[in-house]
mmCIF file with all atom_site columns, C-alpha atoms in Angstrom:
data_model
loop_
_atom_site.group_PDB
_atom_site.id
_atom_site.type_symbol
_atom_site.label_atom_id
_atom_site.label_alt_id
_atom_site.label_comp_id
_atom_site.label_asym_id
_atom_site.label_entity_id
_atom_site.label_seq_id
_atom_site.pdbx_PDB_ins_code
_atom_site.Cartn_x
_atom_site.Cartn_y
_atom_site.Cartn_z
_atom_site.occupancy
_atom_site.B_iso_or_equiv
_atom_site.pdbx_formal_charge
_atom_site.auth_seq_id
_atom_site.auth_comp_id
_atom_site.auth_asym_id
_atom_site.auth_atom_id
_atom_site.pdbx_PDB_model_num
ATOM 1   C CA . ASP A 1 1   ? 294.065 145.472 114.255 1.00 66.00 ? 40  ASP A CA 1
ATOM 2   C CA . VAL A 1 2   ? 295.923 148.268 113.142 1.00 64.00 ? 41  VAL A CA 1
ATOM 3   C CA . LYS A 1 3   ? 298.128 148.236 110.952 1.00 90.00 ? 42  LYS A CA 1
ATOM 4   C CA . VAL A 1 4   ? 301.440 150.775 109.942 1.00 95.00 ? 43  VAL A CA 1
ATOM 5   C CA . THR A 1 5   ? 303.081 149.858 106.936 1.00 95.00 ? 44  THR A CA 1
ATOM 6   C CA . GLN A 1 6   ? 306.551 151.690 105.767 1.00 95.00 ? 45  GLN A CA 1
ATOM 7   C CA . SER A 1 7   ? 308.075 151.786 102.784 1.00 89.00 ? 46  SER A CA 1
ATOM 8   C CA . SER A 1 8   ? 311.406 149.716 102.468 1.00 91.00 ? 47  SER A CA 1
ATOM 9   C CA . ARG A 1 9   ? 312.527 147.313 105.320 1.00 93.00 ? 48  ARG A CA 1
ATOM 10  C CA . TYR A 1 10  ? 316.272 148.485 104.180 1.00 95.00 ? 49  TYR A CA 1
ATOM 11  C CA . LEU A 1 11  ? 317.448 150.991 102.412 1.00 96.00 ? 50  LEU A CA 1
ATOM 12  C CA . VAL A 1 12  ? 321.089 152.106 101.480 1.00 97.00 ? 51  VAL A CA 1
ATOM 13  C CA . LYS A 1 13  ? 321.700 155.684 100.646 1.00 97.00 ? 52  LYS A CA 1
ATOM 14  C CA . ARG A 1 14  ? 325.044 157.824 99.509  1.00 97.00 ? 53  ARG A CA 1
ATOM 15  C CA . THR A 1 15  ? 326.018 160.951 101.706 1.00 97.00 ? 54  THR A CA 1
ATOM 16  C CA . GLY A 1 16  ? 324.713 163.944 100.042 1.00 97.00 ? 55  GLY A CA 1
ATOM 17  C CA . GLU A 1 17  ? 321.596 161.928 98.472  1.00 97.00 ? 56  GLU A CA 1
ATOM 18  C CA . LYS A 1 18  ? 317.576 162.943 99.295  1.00 97.00 ? 57  LYS A CA 1
ATOM 19  C CA . VAL A 1 19  ? 315.860 160.259 101.188 1.00 97.00 ? 58  VAL A CA 1
ATOM 20  C CA . PHE A 1 20  ? 312.262 159.513 101.119 1.00 97.00 ? 59  PHE A CA 1
ATOM 21  C CA . LEU A 1 21  ? 310.652 157.413 104.246 1.00 97.00 ? 60  LEU A CA 1
ATOM 22  C CA . GLU A 1 22  ? 306.815 156.657 103.954 1.00 97.00 ? 61  GLU A CA 1
ATOM 23  C CA . CYS A 1 23  ? 304.336 155.805 106.730 1.00 97.00 ? 62  CYS A CA 1
ATOM 24  C CA . VAL A 1 24  ? 300.631 154.612 106.261 1.00 97.00 ? 63  VAL A CA 1
ATOM 25  C CA . GLN A 1 25  ? 298.018 153.992 108.972 1.00 95.00 ? 64  GLN A CA 1
ATOM 26  C CA . ASP A 1 26  ? 294.791 151.884 107.893 1.00 94.00 ? 65  ASP A CA 1
ATOM 27  C CA . MET A 1 27  ? 292.897 152.990 111.001 1.00 89.00 ? 66  MET A CA 1
ATOM 28  C CA . ASP A 1 28  ? 292.510 156.873 110.790 1.00 91.00 ? 67  ASP A CA 1
ATOM 29  C CA . HIS A 1 29  ? 294.377 157.776 113.691 1.00 91.00 ? 68  HIS A CA 1
ATOM 30  C CA . GLU A 1 30  ? 295.103 161.491 114.086 1.00 92.00 ? 69  GLU A CA 1
ATOM 31  C CA . ASN A 1 31  ? 298.535 161.158 115.501 1.00 93.00 ? 70  ASN A CA 1
ATOM 32  C CA . MET A 1 32  ? 302.106 159.754 113.399 1.00 95.00 ? 71  MET A CA 1
ATOM 33  C CA . PHE A 1 33  ? 305.535 159.767 114.464 1.00 96.00 ? 72  PHE A CA 1
ATOM 34  C CA . TRP A 1 34  ? 308.662 159.146 113.359 1.00 97.00 ? 73  TRP A CA 1
ATOM 35  C CA . TYR A 1 35  ? 311.243 157.381 116.096 1.00 97.00 ? 74  TYR A CA 1
ATOM 36  C CA . ARG A 1 36  ? 314.793 156.440 115.276 1.00 96.00 ? 75  ARG A CA 1
ATOM 37  C CA . GLN A 1 37  ? 316.461 153.789 117.504 1.00 94.00 ? 76  GLN A CA 1
ATOM 38  C CA . ASP A 1 38  ? 320.357 153.591 118.080 1.00 93.00 ? 77  ASP A CA 1
ATOM 39  C CA . PRO A 1 39  ? 321.878 151.048 120.141 1.00 88.00 ? 78  PRO A CA 1
ATOM 40  C CA . GLY A 1 40  ? 322.223 152.338 123.783 1.00 87.00 ? 79  GLY A CA 1
ATOM 41  C CA . LEU A 1 41  ? 320.213 155.533 122.853 1.00 90.00 ? 80  LEU A CA 1
ATOM 42  C CA . GLY A 1 42  ? 316.541 153.869 122.478 1.00 91.00 ? 81  GLY A CA 1
ATOM 43  C CA . LEU A 1 43  ? 313.858 155.228 120.996 1.00 94.00 ? 82  LEU A CA 1
ATOM 44  C CA . ARG A 1 44  ? 313.885 159.003 119.913 1.00 94.00 ? 83  ARG A CA 1
ATOM 45  C CA . LEU A 1 45  ? 311.299 161.445 118.527 1.00 94.00 ? 84  LEU A CA 1
ATOM 46  C CA . ILE A 1 46  ? 312.166 163.037 115.363 1.00 96.00 ? 85  ILE A CA 1
ATOM 47  C CA . TYR A 1 47  ? 308.946 164.979 114.336 1.00 96.00 ? 86  TYR A CA 1
ATOM 48  C CA . PHE A 1 48  ? 305.484 164.413 115.158 1.00 95.00 ? 87  PHE A CA 1
ATOM 49  C CA . SER A 1 49  ? 301.546 165.218 113.283 1.00 95.00 ? 88  SER A CA 1
ATOM 50  C CA . TYR A 1 50  ? 298.179 165.809 115.422 1.00 92.00 ? 89  TYR A CA 1
ATOM 51  C CA . ASP A 1 51  ? 296.665 166.526 111.848 1.00 91.00 ? 90  ASP A CA 1
ATOM 52  C CA . VAL A 1 52  ? 296.954 166.858 107.800 1.00 93.00 ? 91  VAL A CA 1
ATOM 53  C CA . LYS A 1 53  ? 299.238 169.791 107.494 1.00 91.00 ? 92  LYS A CA 1
ATOM 54  C CA . MET A 1 54  ? 300.055 169.871 110.976 1.00 92.00 ? 93  MET A CA 1
ATOM 55  C CA . LYS A 1 55  ? 303.869 169.062 112.000 1.00 94.00 ? 94  LYS A CA 1
ATOM 56  C CA . GLU A 1 56  ? 305.790 169.564 115.521 1.00 94.00 ? 95  GLU A CA 1
ATOM 57  C CA . LYS A 1 57  ? 309.523 169.057 115.990 1.00 94.00 ? 96  LYS A CA 1
ATOM 58  C CA . GLY A 1 58  ? 310.670 166.296 118.610 1.00 93.00 ? 97  GLY A CA 1
ATOM 59  C CA . ASP A 1 59  ? 313.775 165.939 120.206 1.00 91.00 ? 98  ASP A CA 1
ATOM 60  C CA . ILE A 1 60  ? 315.989 165.376 117.609 1.00 95.00 ? 99  ILE A CA 1
ATOM 61  C CA . PRO A 1 61  ? 314.728 167.156 114.123 1.00 96.00 ? 100 PRO A CA 1
ATOM 62  C CA . GLU A 1 62  ? 318.082 168.541 113.155 1.00 96.00 ? 101 GLU A CA 1
ATOM 63  C CA . GLY A 1 63  ? 319.078 167.413 109.615 1.00 96.00 ? 102 GLY A CA 1
ATOM 64  C CA . TYR A 1 64  ? 314.942 165.871 109.092 1.00 97.00 ? 103 TYR A CA 1
ATOM 65  C CA . SER A 1 65  ? 311.514 167.144 107.938 1.00 97.00 ? 104 SER A CA 1
ATOM 66  C CA . VAL A 1 66  ? 308.421 165.857 107.314 1.00 97.00 ? 105 VAL A CA 1
ATOM 67  C CA . SER A 1 67  ? 305.344 166.083 104.962 1.00 97.00 ? 106 SER A CA 1
ATOM 68  C CA . ARG A 1 68  ? 301.609 164.965 106.194 1.00 97.00 ? 107 ARG A CA 1
ATOM 69  C CA . GLU A 1 69  ? 299.515 165.817 103.436 1.00 96.00 ? 108 GLU A CA 1
ATOM 70  C CA . LYS A 1 70  ? 296.678 162.834 104.005 1.00 96.00 ? 109 LYS A CA 1
ATOM 71  C CA . LYS A 1 71  ? 295.504 161.935 107.318 1.00 95.00 ? 110 LYS A CA 1
ATOM 72  C CA . GLU A 1 72  ? 297.156 158.007 106.629 1.00 96.00 ? 111 GLU A CA 1
ATOM 73  C CA . ARG A 1 73  ? 300.529 158.769 105.323 1.00 97.00 ? 112 ARG A CA 1
ATOM 74  C CA . PHE A 1 74  ? 303.575 160.499 107.045 1.00 97.00 ? 113 PHE A CA 1
ATOM 75  C CA . SER A 1 75  ? 306.666 161.296 105.249 1.00 97.00 ? 114 SER A CA 1
ATOM 76  C CA . LEU A 1 76  ? 310.470 161.544 107.024 1.00 98.00 ? 115 LEU A CA 1
ATOM 77  C CA . ILE A 1 77  ? 312.621 163.442 104.548 1.00 98.00 ? 116 ILE A CA 1
ATOM 78  C CA . LEU A 1 78  ? 316.415 163.343 105.060 1.00 97.00 ? 117 LEU A CA 1
ATOM 79  C CA . GLU A 1 79  ? 317.363 166.645 102.746 1.00 94.00 ? 118 GLU A CA 1
ATOM 80  C CA . SER A 1 80  ? 320.846 165.361 102.259 1.00 96.00 ? 119 SER A CA 1
ATOM 81  C CA . ALA A 1 81  ? 321.623 162.377 103.962 1.00 97.00 ? 120 ALA A CA 1
ATOM 82  C CA . SER A 1 82  ? 325.007 161.925 105.913 1.00 97.00 ? 121 SER A CA 1
ATOM 83  C CA . THR A 1 83  ? 326.611 158.805 107.810 1.00 97.00 ? 122 THR A CA 1
ATOM 84  C CA . ASN A 1 84  ? 325.409 160.166 111.050 1.00 96.00 ? 123 ASN A CA 1
ATOM 85  C CA . GLN A 1 85  ? 321.574 159.493 109.926 1.00 97.00 ? 124 GLN A CA 1
ATOM 86  C CA . THR A 1 86  ? 322.632 155.568 109.306 1.00 97.00 ? 125 THR A CA 1
ATOM 87  C CA . SER A 1 87  ? 319.868 154.567 111.708 1.00 96.00 ? 126 SER A CA 1
ATOM 88  C CA . MET A 1 88  ? 316.692 151.935 111.861 1.00 95.00 ? 127 MET A CA 1
ATOM 89  C CA . TYR A 1 89  ? 313.428 154.585 111.470 1.00 97.00 ? 128 TYR A CA 1
ATOM 90  C CA . LEU A 1 90  ? 309.813 153.854 113.219 1.00 97.00 ? 129 LEU A CA 1
ATOM 91  C CA . CYS A 1 91  ? 306.977 155.391 112.383 1.00 97.00 ? 130 CYS A CA 1
ATOM 92  C CA . ALA A 1 92  ? 304.106 154.770 114.503 1.00 96.00 ? 131 ALA A CA 1
ATOM 93  C CA . SER A 1 93  ? 300.171 155.976 115.311 1.00 94.00 ? 132 SER A CA 1
ATOM 94  C CA . SER A 1 94  ? 297.981 156.726 117.726 1.00 91.00 ? 133 SER A CA 1
ATOM 95  C CA . SER A 1 95  ? 294.618 158.209 118.163 1.00 86.00 ? 134 SER A CA 1
ATOM 96  C CA . PRO A 1 96  ? 293.644 159.884 121.831 1.00 78.00 ? 135 PRO A CA 1
ATOM 97  C CA . ARG A 1 97  ? 289.764 159.079 120.712 1.00 71.00 ? 136 ARG A CA 1
ATOM 98  C CA . VAL A 1 98  ? 290.522 155.170 121.500 1.00 67.00 ? 137 VAL A CA 1
ATOM 99  C CA . THR A 1 99  ? 294.103 155.561 123.717 1.00 68.00 ? 138 THR A CA 1
ATOM 100 C CA . ASP A 1 100 ? 297.604 156.970 123.404 1.00 69.00 ? 139 ASP A CA 1
ATOM 101 C CA . THR A 1 101 ? 299.272 153.478 123.036 1.00 85.00 ? 140 THR A CA 1
ATOM 102 C CA . GLN A 1 102 ? 301.008 153.957 120.235 1.00 91.00 ? 141 GLN A CA 1
ATOM 103 C CA . TYR A 1 103 ? 301.210 151.630 117.220 1.00 92.00 ? 142 TYR A CA 1
ATOM 104 C CA . PHE A 1 104 ? 304.110 150.965 115.452 1.00 95.00 ? 143 PHE A CA 1
ATOM 105 C CA . GLY A 1 105 ? 305.368 149.754 112.061 1.00 96.00 ? 144 GLY A CA 1
ATOM 106 C CA . PRO A 1 106 ? 308.438 146.941 111.132 1.00 95.00 ? 145 PRO A CA 1
ATOM 107 C CA . GLY A 1 107 ? 311.011 149.647 111.199 1.00 95.00 ? 146 GLY A CA 1
ATOM 108 C CA . THR A 1 108 ? 313.614 150.960 108.213 1.00 96.00 ? 147 THR A CA 1
ATOM 109 C CA . ARG A 1 109 ? 317.034 149.997 108.238 1.00 95.00 ? 148 ARG A CA 1
ATOM 110 C CA . LEU A 1 110 ? 318.865 153.074 106.963 1.00 97.00 ? 149 LEU A CA 1
ATOM 111 C CA . THR A 1 111 ? 322.577 152.993 105.892 1.00 97.00 ? 150 THR A CA 1
ATOM 112 C CA . VAL A 1 112 ? 324.277 155.827 104.492 1.00 97.00 ? 151 VAL A CA 1
ATOM 113 C CA . LEU A 1 113 ? 327.481 155.221 103.052 1.00 96.00 ? 152 LEU A CA 1
ATOM 114 C CA . ASP B 2 1   ? 318.396 164.905 129.742 1.00 70.00 ? 127 ASP B CA 1
ATOM 115 C CA . GLN B 2 2   ? 317.417 161.364 129.978 1.00 80.00 ? 128 GLN B CA 1
ATOM 116 C CA . GLN B 2 3   ? 313.657 161.391 131.422 1.00 91.00 ? 129 GLN B CA 1
ATOM 117 C CA . VAL B 2 4   ? 313.890 157.773 131.919 1.00 95.00 ? 130 VAL B CA 1
ATOM 118 C CA . LYS B 2 5   ? 316.283 155.839 132.183 1.00 95.00 ? 131 LYS B CA 1
ATOM 119 C CA . GLN B 2 6   ? 316.229 151.388 131.963 1.00 96.00 ? 132 GLN B CA 1
ATOM 120 C CA . ASN B 2 7   ? 319.867 151.108 133.413 1.00 92.00 ? 133 ASN B CA 1
ATOM 121 C CA . SER B 2 8   ? 320.721 147.022 132.564 1.00 95.00 ? 134 SER B CA 1
ATOM 122 C CA . PRO B 2 9   ? 320.962 146.991 129.281 1.00 94.00 ? 135 PRO B CA 1
ATOM 123 C CA . SER B 2 10  ? 320.525 143.400 129.394 1.00 96.00 ? 136 SER B CA 1
ATOM 124 C CA . LEU B 2 11  ? 318.965 140.300 131.384 1.00 97.00 ? 137 LEU B CA 1
ATOM 125 C CA . SER B 2 12  ? 319.788 136.975 131.199 1.00 98.00 ? 138 SER B CA 1
ATOM 126 C CA . VAL B 2 13  ? 317.065 134.473 132.935 1.00 97.00 ? 139 VAL B CA 1
ATOM 127 C CA . GLN B 2 14  ? 316.520 130.864 133.059 1.00 97.00 ? 140 GLN B CA 1
ATOM 128 C CA . GLU B 2 15  ? 312.960 129.073 131.761 1.00 97.00 ? 141 GLU B CA 1
ATOM 129 C CA . GLY B 2 16  ? 309.892 129.270 134.405 1.00 97.00 ? 142 GLY B CA 1
ATOM 130 C CA . ARG B 2 17  ? 311.789 132.022 136.932 1.00 97.00 ? 143 ARG B CA 1
ATOM 131 C CA . ILE B 2 18  ? 310.976 134.910 137.310 1.00 98.00 ? 144 ILE B CA 1
ATOM 132 C CA . SER B 2 19  ? 312.257 137.984 134.868 1.00 98.00 ? 145 SER B CA 1
ATOM 133 C CA . ILE B 2 20  ? 312.495 141.346 136.598 1.00 98.00 ? 146 ILE B CA 1
ATOM 134 C CA . LEU B 2 21  ? 312.821 144.604 134.089 1.00 98.00 ? 147 LEU B CA 1
ATOM 135 C CA . ASN B 2 22  ? 313.276 148.070 135.832 1.00 98.00 ? 148 ASN B CA 1
ATOM 136 C CA . CYS B 2 23  ? 312.670 151.479 134.727 1.00 97.00 ? 149 CYS B CA 1
ATOM 137 C CA . ASP B 2 24  ? 313.365 155.093 136.794 1.00 97.00 ? 150 ASP B CA 1
ATOM 138 C CA . TYR B 2 25  ? 312.158 158.283 135.539 1.00 97.00 ? 151 TYR B CA 1
ATOM 139 C CA . THR B 2 26  ? 312.719 161.675 136.610 1.00 95.00 ? 152 THR B CA 1
ATOM 140 C CA . ASN B 2 27  ? 309.701 163.584 135.303 1.00 91.00 ? 153 ASN B CA 1
ATOM 141 C CA . SER B 2 28  ? 306.975 164.198 137.937 1.00 91.00 ? 154 SER B CA 1
ATOM 142 C CA . MET B 2 29  ? 304.454 164.957 135.047 1.00 90.00 ? 155 MET B CA 1
ATOM 143 C CA . PHE B 2 30  ? 304.191 161.739 133.554 1.00 92.00 ? 156 PHE B CA 1
ATOM 144 C CA . ASP B 2 31  ? 300.632 160.262 133.790 1.00 89.00 ? 157 ASP B CA 1
ATOM 145 C CA . TYR B 2 32  ? 301.169 156.990 132.994 1.00 90.00 ? 158 TYR B CA 1
ATOM 146 C CA . PHE B 2 33  ? 303.657 154.409 131.922 1.00 95.00 ? 159 PHE B CA 1
ATOM 147 C CA . LEU B 2 34  ? 304.122 152.212 128.911 1.00 95.00 ? 160 LEU B CA 1
ATOM 148 C CA . TRP B 2 35  ? 305.843 149.077 128.367 1.00 97.00 ? 161 TRP B CA 1
ATOM 149 C CA . TYR B 2 36  ? 306.928 147.979 125.044 1.00 97.00 ? 162 TYR B CA 1
ATOM 150 C CA . LYS B 2 37  ? 308.609 144.504 123.726 1.00 97.00 ? 163 LYS B CA 1
ATOM 151 C CA . LYS B 2 38  ? 310.540 144.474 120.388 1.00 95.00 ? 164 LYS B CA 1
ATOM 152 C CA . TYR B 2 39  ? 311.694 141.698 118.129 1.00 94.00 ? 165 TYR B CA 1
ATOM 153 C CA . PRO B 2 40  ? 314.419 142.313 115.625 1.00 88.00 ? 166 PRO B CA 1
ATOM 154 C CA . ALA B 2 41  ? 313.656 143.305 112.727 1.00 82.00 ? 167 ALA B CA 1
ATOM 155 C CA . GLU B 2 42  ? 310.153 144.257 113.646 1.00 89.00 ? 168 GLU B CA 1
ATOM 156 C CA . GLY B 2 43  ? 308.657 147.760 115.667 1.00 93.00 ? 169 GLY B CA 1
ATOM 157 C CA . PRO B 2 44  ? 308.023 147.740 119.118 1.00 95.00 ? 170 PRO B CA 1
ATOM 158 C CA . THR B 2 45  ? 304.771 146.371 120.543 1.00 94.00 ? 171 THR B CA 1
ATOM 159 C CA . PHE B 2 46  ? 302.692 147.106 123.111 1.00 93.00 ? 172 PHE B CA 1
ATOM 160 C CA . LEU B 2 47  ? 302.656 144.864 125.937 1.00 96.00 ? 173 LEU B CA 1
ATOM 161 C CA . ILE B 2 48  ? 300.948 146.894 129.383 1.00 95.00 ? 174 ILE B CA 1
ATOM 162 C CA . SER B 2 49  ? 300.522 150.098 130.866 1.00 94.00 ? 175 SER B CA 1
ATOM 163 C CA . ILE B 2 50  ? 299.809 151.621 134.343 1.00 95.00 ? 176 ILE B CA 1
ATOM 164 C CA . SER B 2 51  ? 298.428 154.841 135.335 1.00 92.00 ? 177 SER B CA 1
ATOM 165 C CA . SER B 2 52  ? 300.470 157.133 137.580 1.00 92.00 ? 178 SER B CA 1
ATOM 166 C CA . ILE B 2 53  ? 297.124 156.775 139.984 1.00 93.00 ? 179 ILE B CA 1
ATOM 167 C CA . LYS B 2 54  ? 298.001 152.955 140.502 1.00 94.00 ? 180 LYS B CA 1
ATOM 168 C CA . ASP B 2 55  ? 300.784 151.279 141.583 1.00 95.00 ? 181 ASP B CA 1
ATOM 169 C CA . LYS B 2 56  ? 299.874 147.736 140.290 1.00 97.00 ? 182 LYS B CA 1
ATOM 170 C CA . ASN B 2 57  ? 298.539 146.422 137.018 1.00 96.00 ? 183 ASN B CA 1
ATOM 171 C CA . GLU B 2 58  ? 298.463 142.630 135.692 1.00 97.00 ? 184 GLU B CA 1
ATOM 172 C CA . ASP B 2 59  ? 297.892 140.884 132.394 1.00 96.00 ? 185 ASP B CA 1
ATOM 173 C CA . GLY B 2 60  ? 298.431 137.465 132.215 1.00 97.00 ? 186 GLY B CA 1
ATOM 174 C CA . ARG B 2 61  ? 302.232 136.293 133.179 1.00 97.00 ? 187 ARG B CA 1
ATOM 175 C CA . PHE B 2 62  ? 303.141 140.340 132.599 1.00 98.00 ? 188 PHE B CA 1
ATOM 176 C CA . THR B 2 63  ? 302.536 142.732 135.863 1.00 98.00 ? 189 THR B CA 1
ATOM 177 C CA . VAL B 2 64  ? 303.940 146.105 135.981 1.00 98.00 ? 190 VAL B CA 1
ATOM 178 C CA . PHE B 2 65  ? 304.385 147.937 139.820 1.00 98.00 ? 191 PHE B CA 1
ATOM 179 C CA . LEU B 2 66  ? 305.271 151.546 139.978 1.00 97.00 ? 192 LEU B CA 1
ATOM 180 C CA . ASN B 2 67  ? 306.129 153.617 143.188 1.00 96.00 ? 193 ASN B CA 1
ATOM 181 C CA . LYS B 2 68  ? 305.612 156.993 142.899 1.00 95.00 ? 194 LYS B CA 1
ATOM 182 C CA . SER B 2 69  ? 307.984 157.824 145.550 1.00 95.00 ? 195 SER B CA 1
ATOM 183 C CA . ALA B 2 70  ? 310.712 156.584 144.308 1.00 96.00 ? 196 ALA B CA 1
ATOM 184 C CA . LYS B 2 71  ? 310.479 157.266 140.278 1.00 96.00 ? 197 LYS B CA 1
ATOM 185 C CA . HIS B 2 72  ? 310.863 153.936 139.291 1.00 97.00 ? 198 HIS B CA 1
ATOM 186 C CA . LEU B 2 73  ? 308.825 151.354 137.683 1.00 97.00 ? 199 LEU B CA 1
ATOM 187 C CA . SER B 2 74  ? 309.428 147.176 136.663 1.00 98.00 ? 200 SER B CA 1
ATOM 188 C CA . LEU B 2 75  ? 307.947 144.658 134.913 1.00 98.00 ? 201 LEU B CA 1
ATOM 189 C CA . HIS B 2 76  ? 307.743 141.154 136.348 1.00 98.00 ? 202 HIS B CA 1
ATOM 190 C CA . ILE B 2 77  ? 306.930 138.367 133.900 1.00 98.00 ? 203 ILE B CA 1
ATOM 191 C CA . VAL B 2 78  ? 306.454 135.197 135.289 1.00 97.00 ? 204 VAL B CA 1
ATOM 192 C CA . PRO B 2 79  ? 307.045 132.225 134.324 1.00 97.00 ? 205 PRO B CA 1
ATOM 193 C CA . SER B 2 80  ? 309.374 133.393 131.614 1.00 98.00 ? 206 SER B CA 1
ATOM 194 C CA . GLN B 2 81  ? 309.276 131.985 128.298 1.00 97.00 ? 207 GLN B CA 1
ATOM 195 C CA . PRO B 2 82  ? 311.764 131.513 125.512 1.00 96.00 ? 208 PRO B CA 1
ATOM 196 C CA . GLY B 2 83  ? 309.373 134.040 123.732 1.00 96.00 ? 209 GLY B CA 1
ATOM 197 C CA . ASP B 2 84  ? 309.802 136.537 125.629 1.00 97.00 ? 210 ASP B CA 1
ATOM 198 C CA . SER B 2 85  ? 313.444 136.995 124.739 1.00 97.00 ? 211 SER B CA 1
ATOM 199 C CA . ALA B 2 86  ? 313.312 140.374 123.312 1.00 97.00 ? 212 ALA B CA 1
ATOM 200 C CA . VAL B 2 87  ? 313.986 144.281 123.772 1.00 96.00 ? 213 VAL B CA 1
ATOM 201 C CA . TYR B 2 88  ? 311.657 145.494 126.313 1.00 98.00 ? 214 TYR B CA 1
ATOM 202 C CA . PHE B 2 89  ? 311.138 149.271 126.049 1.00 97.00 ? 215 PHE B CA 1
ATOM 203 C CA . CYS B 2 90  ? 309.790 151.383 128.890 1.00 97.00 ? 216 CYS B CA 1
ATOM 204 C CA . ALA B 2 91  ? 307.674 154.955 128.014 1.00 95.00 ? 217 ALA B CA 1
ATOM 205 C CA . GLY B 2 92  ? 306.524 157.286 129.622 1.00 94.00 ? 218 GLY B CA 1
ATOM 206 C CA . HIS B 2 93  ? 303.470 159.591 128.600 1.00 90.00 ? 219 HIS B CA 1
ATOM 207 C CA . GLN B 2 94  ? 303.986 163.211 128.792 1.00 80.00 ? 220 GLN B CA 1
ATOM 208 C CA . GLY B 2 95  ? 300.622 164.903 127.689 1.00 72.00 ? 221 GLY B CA 1
ATOM 209 C CA . ALA B 2 96  ? 300.061 165.758 123.680 1.00 68.00 ? 222 ALA B CA 1
ATOM 210 C CA . GLN B 2 97  ? 300.157 162.180 122.688 1.00 76.00 ? 223 GLN B CA 1
ATOM 211 C CA . LYS B 2 98  ? 303.864 162.228 123.534 1.00 85.00 ? 224 LYS B CA 1
ATOM 212 C CA . LEU B 2 99  ? 305.612 159.458 124.861 1.00 90.00 ? 225 LEU B CA 1
ATOM 213 C CA . VAL B 2 100 ? 309.050 159.495 126.078 1.00 92.00 ? 226 VAL B CA 1
ATOM 214 C CA . PHE B 2 101 ? 311.562 155.872 126.005 1.00 94.00 ? 227 PHE B CA 1
ATOM 215 C CA . GLY B 2 102 ? 314.481 154.782 128.149 1.00 95.00 ? 228 GLY B CA 1
ATOM 216 C CA . GLN B 2 103 ? 317.002 153.050 125.960 1.00 95.00 ? 229 GLN B CA 1
ATOM 217 C CA . GLY B 2 104 ? 315.694 149.204 126.217 1.00 95.00 ? 230 GLY B CA 1
ATOM 218 C CA . THR B 2 105 ? 316.442 146.354 128.353 1.00 97.00 ? 231 THR B CA 1
ATOM 219 C CA . ARG B 2 106 ? 317.932 142.873 126.150 1.00 97.00 ? 232 ARG B CA 1
ATOM 220 C CA . LEU B 2 107 ? 316.520 139.779 127.856 1.00 98.00 ? 233 LEU B CA 1
ATOM 221 C CA . THR B 2 108 ? 317.272 136.589 127.102 1.00 98.00 ? 234 THR B CA 1
ATOM 222 C CA . ILE B 2 109 ? 315.751 133.509 128.354 1.00 97.00 ? 235 ILE B CA 1
ATOM 223 C CA . ASN B 2 110 ? 317.208 130.508 128.659 1.00 95.00 ? 236 ASN B CA 1
ATOM 224 C CA . PRO B 2 111 ? 316.176 127.000 128.055 1.00 90.00 ? 237 PRO B CA 1
#
């Protein structure tokens, strides 16, 4: 079974703080993704990565950065958190060697005060 | 530009009846489509997919239909069960391993 884990289920931060969200997958998947889910907007892609050290902007990258130093780990960074970044953050992984189906972690509910 | 649209935010169905969730898309380059199911406080889980060269795919109680000319797909759940109550997302695969998701439809199965 594919397992994708995220470092925190719930997180509360203050405006202006630097926030790190960590994601780890155990299936040797090449691809990893960060989404945010907001009511009425579905899942929107923030950043994705095809391989170690590689990153690509998704549809809403502004205010975010990512890091992928190891194949199994993909980090999302909010350099200076703002209230409009309050959301559910979902990490996913996939492998083109098997199927492009993405497997999701449980999500991190981030609240920025 | 919303490439994938789920126009019904919610749907309520009686247990045992058929649930039909709809999805429209605008991008003709999608090569296959997926449905995901999401429970509260959990990540989405893959449910069923369909290639753009097919018009139907079935897996147990779940069937997905694709009408390419209308750029429309639907997910049928028969019979509906209480455990099917969740938010359902459809997604189009546009190459480069990227998915484009719809807004989601909250399905409630009533006993």
